[in-house]
PDB file of C-alpha atoms in Angstrom:
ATOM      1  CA  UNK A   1      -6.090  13.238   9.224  1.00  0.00           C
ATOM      2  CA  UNK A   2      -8.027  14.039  12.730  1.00  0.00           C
ATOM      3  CA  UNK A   3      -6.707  12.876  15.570  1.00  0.00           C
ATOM      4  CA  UNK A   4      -9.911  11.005  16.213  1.00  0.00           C
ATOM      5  CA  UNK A   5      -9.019   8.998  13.003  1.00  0.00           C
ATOM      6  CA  UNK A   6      -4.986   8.655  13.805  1.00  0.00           C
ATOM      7  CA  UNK A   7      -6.155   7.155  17.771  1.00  0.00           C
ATOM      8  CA  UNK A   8      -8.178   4.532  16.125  1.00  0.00           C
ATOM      9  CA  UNK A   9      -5.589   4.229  12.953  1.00  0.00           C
ATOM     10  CA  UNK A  10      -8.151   4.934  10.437  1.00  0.00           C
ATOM     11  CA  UNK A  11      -6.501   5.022   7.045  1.00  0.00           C
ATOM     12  CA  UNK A  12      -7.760   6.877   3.873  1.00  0.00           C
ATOM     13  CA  UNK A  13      -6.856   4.780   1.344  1.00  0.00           C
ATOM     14  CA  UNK A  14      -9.749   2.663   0.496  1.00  0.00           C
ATOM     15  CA  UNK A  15     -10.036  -0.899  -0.368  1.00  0.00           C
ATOM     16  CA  UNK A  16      -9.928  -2.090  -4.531  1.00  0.00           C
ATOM     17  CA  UNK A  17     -13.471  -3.630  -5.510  1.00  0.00           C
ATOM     18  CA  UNK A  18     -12.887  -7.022  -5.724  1.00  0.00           C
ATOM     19  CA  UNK A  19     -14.342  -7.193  -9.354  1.00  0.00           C
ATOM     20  CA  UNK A  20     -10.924  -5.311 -10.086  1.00  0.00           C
ATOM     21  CA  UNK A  21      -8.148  -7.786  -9.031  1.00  0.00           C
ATOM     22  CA  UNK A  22      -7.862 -11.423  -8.455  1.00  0.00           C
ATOM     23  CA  UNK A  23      -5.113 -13.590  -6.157  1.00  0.00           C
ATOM     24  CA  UNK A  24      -3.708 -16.915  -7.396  1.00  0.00           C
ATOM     25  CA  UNK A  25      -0.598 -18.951  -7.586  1.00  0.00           C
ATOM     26  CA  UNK A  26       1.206 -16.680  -4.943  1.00  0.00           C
ATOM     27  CA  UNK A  27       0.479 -13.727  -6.882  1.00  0.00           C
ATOM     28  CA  UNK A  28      -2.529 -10.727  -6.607  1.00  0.00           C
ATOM     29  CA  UNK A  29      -3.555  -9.545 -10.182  1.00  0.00           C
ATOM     30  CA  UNK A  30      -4.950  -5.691 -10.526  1.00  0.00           C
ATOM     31  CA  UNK A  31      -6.861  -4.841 -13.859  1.00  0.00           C
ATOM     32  CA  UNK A  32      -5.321  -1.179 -14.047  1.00  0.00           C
ATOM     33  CA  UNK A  33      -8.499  -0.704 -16.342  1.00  0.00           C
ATOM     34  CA  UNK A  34     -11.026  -1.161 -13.495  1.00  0.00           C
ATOM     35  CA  UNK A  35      -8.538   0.396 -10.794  1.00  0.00           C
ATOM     36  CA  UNK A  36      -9.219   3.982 -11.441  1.00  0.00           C
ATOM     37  CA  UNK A  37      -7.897   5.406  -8.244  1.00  0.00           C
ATOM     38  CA  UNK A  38      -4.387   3.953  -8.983  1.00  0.00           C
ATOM     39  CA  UNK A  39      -4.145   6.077 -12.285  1.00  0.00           C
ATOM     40  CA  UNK A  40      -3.121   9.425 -10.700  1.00  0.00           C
ATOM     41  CA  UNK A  41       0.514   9.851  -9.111  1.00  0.00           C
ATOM     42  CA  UNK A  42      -0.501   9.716  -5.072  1.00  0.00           C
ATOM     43  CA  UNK A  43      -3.329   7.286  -5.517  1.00  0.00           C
ATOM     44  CA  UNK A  44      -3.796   4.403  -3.248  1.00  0.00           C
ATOM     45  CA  UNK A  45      -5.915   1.379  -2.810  1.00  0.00           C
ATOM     46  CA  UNK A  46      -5.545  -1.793  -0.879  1.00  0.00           C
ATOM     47  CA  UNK A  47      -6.257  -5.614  -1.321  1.00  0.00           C
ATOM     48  CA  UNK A  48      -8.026  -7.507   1.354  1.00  0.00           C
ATOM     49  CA  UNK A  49      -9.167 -11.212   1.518  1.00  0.00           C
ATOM     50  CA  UNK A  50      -9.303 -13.470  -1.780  1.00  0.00           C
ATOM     51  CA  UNK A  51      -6.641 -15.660   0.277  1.00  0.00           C
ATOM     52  CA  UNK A  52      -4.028 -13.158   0.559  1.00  0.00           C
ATOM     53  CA  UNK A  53      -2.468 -13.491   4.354  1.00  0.00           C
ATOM     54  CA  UNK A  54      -2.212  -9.840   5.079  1.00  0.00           C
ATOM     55  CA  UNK A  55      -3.351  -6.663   3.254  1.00  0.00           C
ATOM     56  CA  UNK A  56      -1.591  -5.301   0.593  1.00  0.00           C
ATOM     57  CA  UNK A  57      -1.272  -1.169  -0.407  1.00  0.00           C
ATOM     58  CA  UNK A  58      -0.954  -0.528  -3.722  1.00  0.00           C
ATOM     59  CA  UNK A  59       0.187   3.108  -4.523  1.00  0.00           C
ATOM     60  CA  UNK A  60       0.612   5.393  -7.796  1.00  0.00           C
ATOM     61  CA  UNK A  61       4.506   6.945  -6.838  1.00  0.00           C
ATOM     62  CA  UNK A  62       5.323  10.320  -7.431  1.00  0.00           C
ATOM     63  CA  UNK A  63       7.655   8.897 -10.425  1.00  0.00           C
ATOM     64  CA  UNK A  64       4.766   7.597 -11.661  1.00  0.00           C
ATOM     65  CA  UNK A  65       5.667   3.228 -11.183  1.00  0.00           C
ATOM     66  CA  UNK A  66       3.170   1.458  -9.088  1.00  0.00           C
ATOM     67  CA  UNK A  67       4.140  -0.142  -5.725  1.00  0.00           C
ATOM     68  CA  UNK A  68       3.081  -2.921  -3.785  1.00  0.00           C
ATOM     69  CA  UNK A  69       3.012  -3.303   0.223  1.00  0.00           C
ATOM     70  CA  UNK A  70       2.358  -5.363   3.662  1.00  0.00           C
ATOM     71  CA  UNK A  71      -0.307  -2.757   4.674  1.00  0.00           C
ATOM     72  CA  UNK A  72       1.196  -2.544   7.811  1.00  0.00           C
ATOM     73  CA  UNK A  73       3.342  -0.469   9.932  1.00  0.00           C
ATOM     74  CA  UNK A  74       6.535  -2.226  11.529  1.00  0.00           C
ATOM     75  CA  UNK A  75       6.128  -0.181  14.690  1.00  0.00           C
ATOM     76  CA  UNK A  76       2.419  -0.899  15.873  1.00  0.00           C
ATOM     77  CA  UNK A  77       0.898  -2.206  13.277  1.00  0.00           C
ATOM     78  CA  UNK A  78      -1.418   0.394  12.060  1.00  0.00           C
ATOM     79  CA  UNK A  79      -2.426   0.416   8.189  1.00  0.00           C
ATOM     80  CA  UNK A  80      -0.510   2.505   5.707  1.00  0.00           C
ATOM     81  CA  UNK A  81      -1.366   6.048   3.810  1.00  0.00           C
ATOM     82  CA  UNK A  82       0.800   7.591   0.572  1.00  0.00           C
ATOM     83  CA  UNK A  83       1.234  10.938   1.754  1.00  0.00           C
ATOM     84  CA  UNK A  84       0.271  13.071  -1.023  1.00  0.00           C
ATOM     85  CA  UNK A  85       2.859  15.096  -3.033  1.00  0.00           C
ATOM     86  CA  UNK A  86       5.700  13.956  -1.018  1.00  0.00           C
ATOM     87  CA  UNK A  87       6.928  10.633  -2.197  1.00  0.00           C
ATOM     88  CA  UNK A  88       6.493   8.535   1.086  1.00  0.00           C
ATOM     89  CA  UNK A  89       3.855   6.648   2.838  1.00  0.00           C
ATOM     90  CA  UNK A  90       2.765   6.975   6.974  1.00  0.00           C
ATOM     91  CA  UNK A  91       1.637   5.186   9.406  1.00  0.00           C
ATOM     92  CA  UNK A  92      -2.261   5.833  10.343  1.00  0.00           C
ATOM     93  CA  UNK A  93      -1.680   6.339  13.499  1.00  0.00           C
ATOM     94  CA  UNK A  94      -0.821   9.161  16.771  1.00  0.00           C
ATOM     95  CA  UNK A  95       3.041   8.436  15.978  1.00  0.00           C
ATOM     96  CA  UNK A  96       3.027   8.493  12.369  1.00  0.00           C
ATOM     97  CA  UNK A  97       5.865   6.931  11.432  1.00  0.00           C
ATOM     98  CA  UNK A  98       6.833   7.569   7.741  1.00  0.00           C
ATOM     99  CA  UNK A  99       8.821   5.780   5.002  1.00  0.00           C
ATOM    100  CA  UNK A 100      10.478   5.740   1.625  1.00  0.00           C
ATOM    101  CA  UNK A 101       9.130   4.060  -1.295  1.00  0.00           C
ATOM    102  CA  UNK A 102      11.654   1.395  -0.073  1.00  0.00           C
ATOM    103  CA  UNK A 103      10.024   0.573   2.672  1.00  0.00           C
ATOM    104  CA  UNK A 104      12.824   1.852   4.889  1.00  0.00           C
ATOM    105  CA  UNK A 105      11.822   3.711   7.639  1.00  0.00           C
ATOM    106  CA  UNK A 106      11.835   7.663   7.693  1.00  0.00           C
ATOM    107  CA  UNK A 107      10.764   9.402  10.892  1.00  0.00           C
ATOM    108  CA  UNK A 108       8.924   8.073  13.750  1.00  0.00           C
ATOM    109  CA  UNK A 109       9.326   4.688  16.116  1.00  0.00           C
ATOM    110  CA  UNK A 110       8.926   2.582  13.799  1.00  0.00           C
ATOM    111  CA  UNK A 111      12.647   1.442  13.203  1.00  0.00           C
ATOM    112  CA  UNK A 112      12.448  -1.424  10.661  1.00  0.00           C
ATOM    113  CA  UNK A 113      11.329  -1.470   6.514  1.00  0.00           C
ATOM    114  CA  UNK A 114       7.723  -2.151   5.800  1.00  0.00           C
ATOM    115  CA  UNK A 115       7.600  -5.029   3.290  1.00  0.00           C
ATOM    116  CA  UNK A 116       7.804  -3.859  -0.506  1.00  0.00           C
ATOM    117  CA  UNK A 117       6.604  -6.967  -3.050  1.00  0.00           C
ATOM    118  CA  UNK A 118       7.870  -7.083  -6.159  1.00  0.00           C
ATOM    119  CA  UNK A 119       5.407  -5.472  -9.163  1.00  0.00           C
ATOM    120  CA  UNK A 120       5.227  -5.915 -12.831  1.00  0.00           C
ATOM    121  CA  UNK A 121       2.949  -3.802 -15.176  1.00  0.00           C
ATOM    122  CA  UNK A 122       2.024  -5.349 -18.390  1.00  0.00           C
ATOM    123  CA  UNK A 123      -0.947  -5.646 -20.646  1.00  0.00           C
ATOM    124  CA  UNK A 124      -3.168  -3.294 -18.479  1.00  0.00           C
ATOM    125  CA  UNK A 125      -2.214  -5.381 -15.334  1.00  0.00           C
ATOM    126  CA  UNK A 126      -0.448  -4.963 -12.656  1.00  0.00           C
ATOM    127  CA  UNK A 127       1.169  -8.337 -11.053  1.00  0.00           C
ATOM    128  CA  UNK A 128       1.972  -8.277  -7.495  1.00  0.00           C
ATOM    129  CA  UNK A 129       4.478 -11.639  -6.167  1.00  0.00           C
ATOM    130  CA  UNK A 130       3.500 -11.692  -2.499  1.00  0.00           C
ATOM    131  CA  UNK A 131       5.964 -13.606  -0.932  1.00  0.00           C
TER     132      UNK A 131
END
């Protein structure tokens, strides 16, 4: 990431197509199918809009399960990145504040867990309870 990006907290996870997931009763709904960048172990996308009160990151662990996110950093509120091949996620910005796959913070200012949503995979879908 440049430090031209990290100043203006310019993520590069992109956003899911909205053809690819749906939000309703409380719950966003990702057709795994039509998500192809969640497929690979490190890959990332995020769900904007459709009702949903703040983004969510959706990321491909290094174990291989699928995780769900407030796409937002606890410290300064900056989006979220996976960092690739490590098994933890940063904050897009100058102080880069890192985490587990907890949510619990890492390294960095930021001193309190991102929120972590519950996830179930089933039938090609992946079910996301925002609460």
């Amino acid at each position: 990431m440049s430090i031209f990006k990290a100043i203006l907290g310019i993520c590069d996870t992109k956003p899911l197509a909205e053809t690819a997931w749906e939000s309703r009763d409380g719950q966003a709904i990702v057709d795994l199918k039509a998500a192809t960048m969640l497929t690979a172990k490190g890959g990332a996308a995020y769900l904007k809009g459709k009702g949903l009160e703040k983004p969510v990151l959706v990321v491909r662990g290094q174990d291989n399960k699928l995780y769900a996110y407030q796409d937002r950093c606890t410290h300064g509120g900056r989006k979220i990145d996976p960092v690739a091949n490590e098994g933890k996620l940063k904050c897009c910005s100058v102080n880069h504040s890192t985490f587990n796959y907890d949510g619990k913070p890492l390294s960095g200012p930021a001193k309190h867990d991102i929120k972590r949503y519950e996830t179930t995979e089933s039938s090609g879908r992946l079910v996301i309870k925002i609460t």
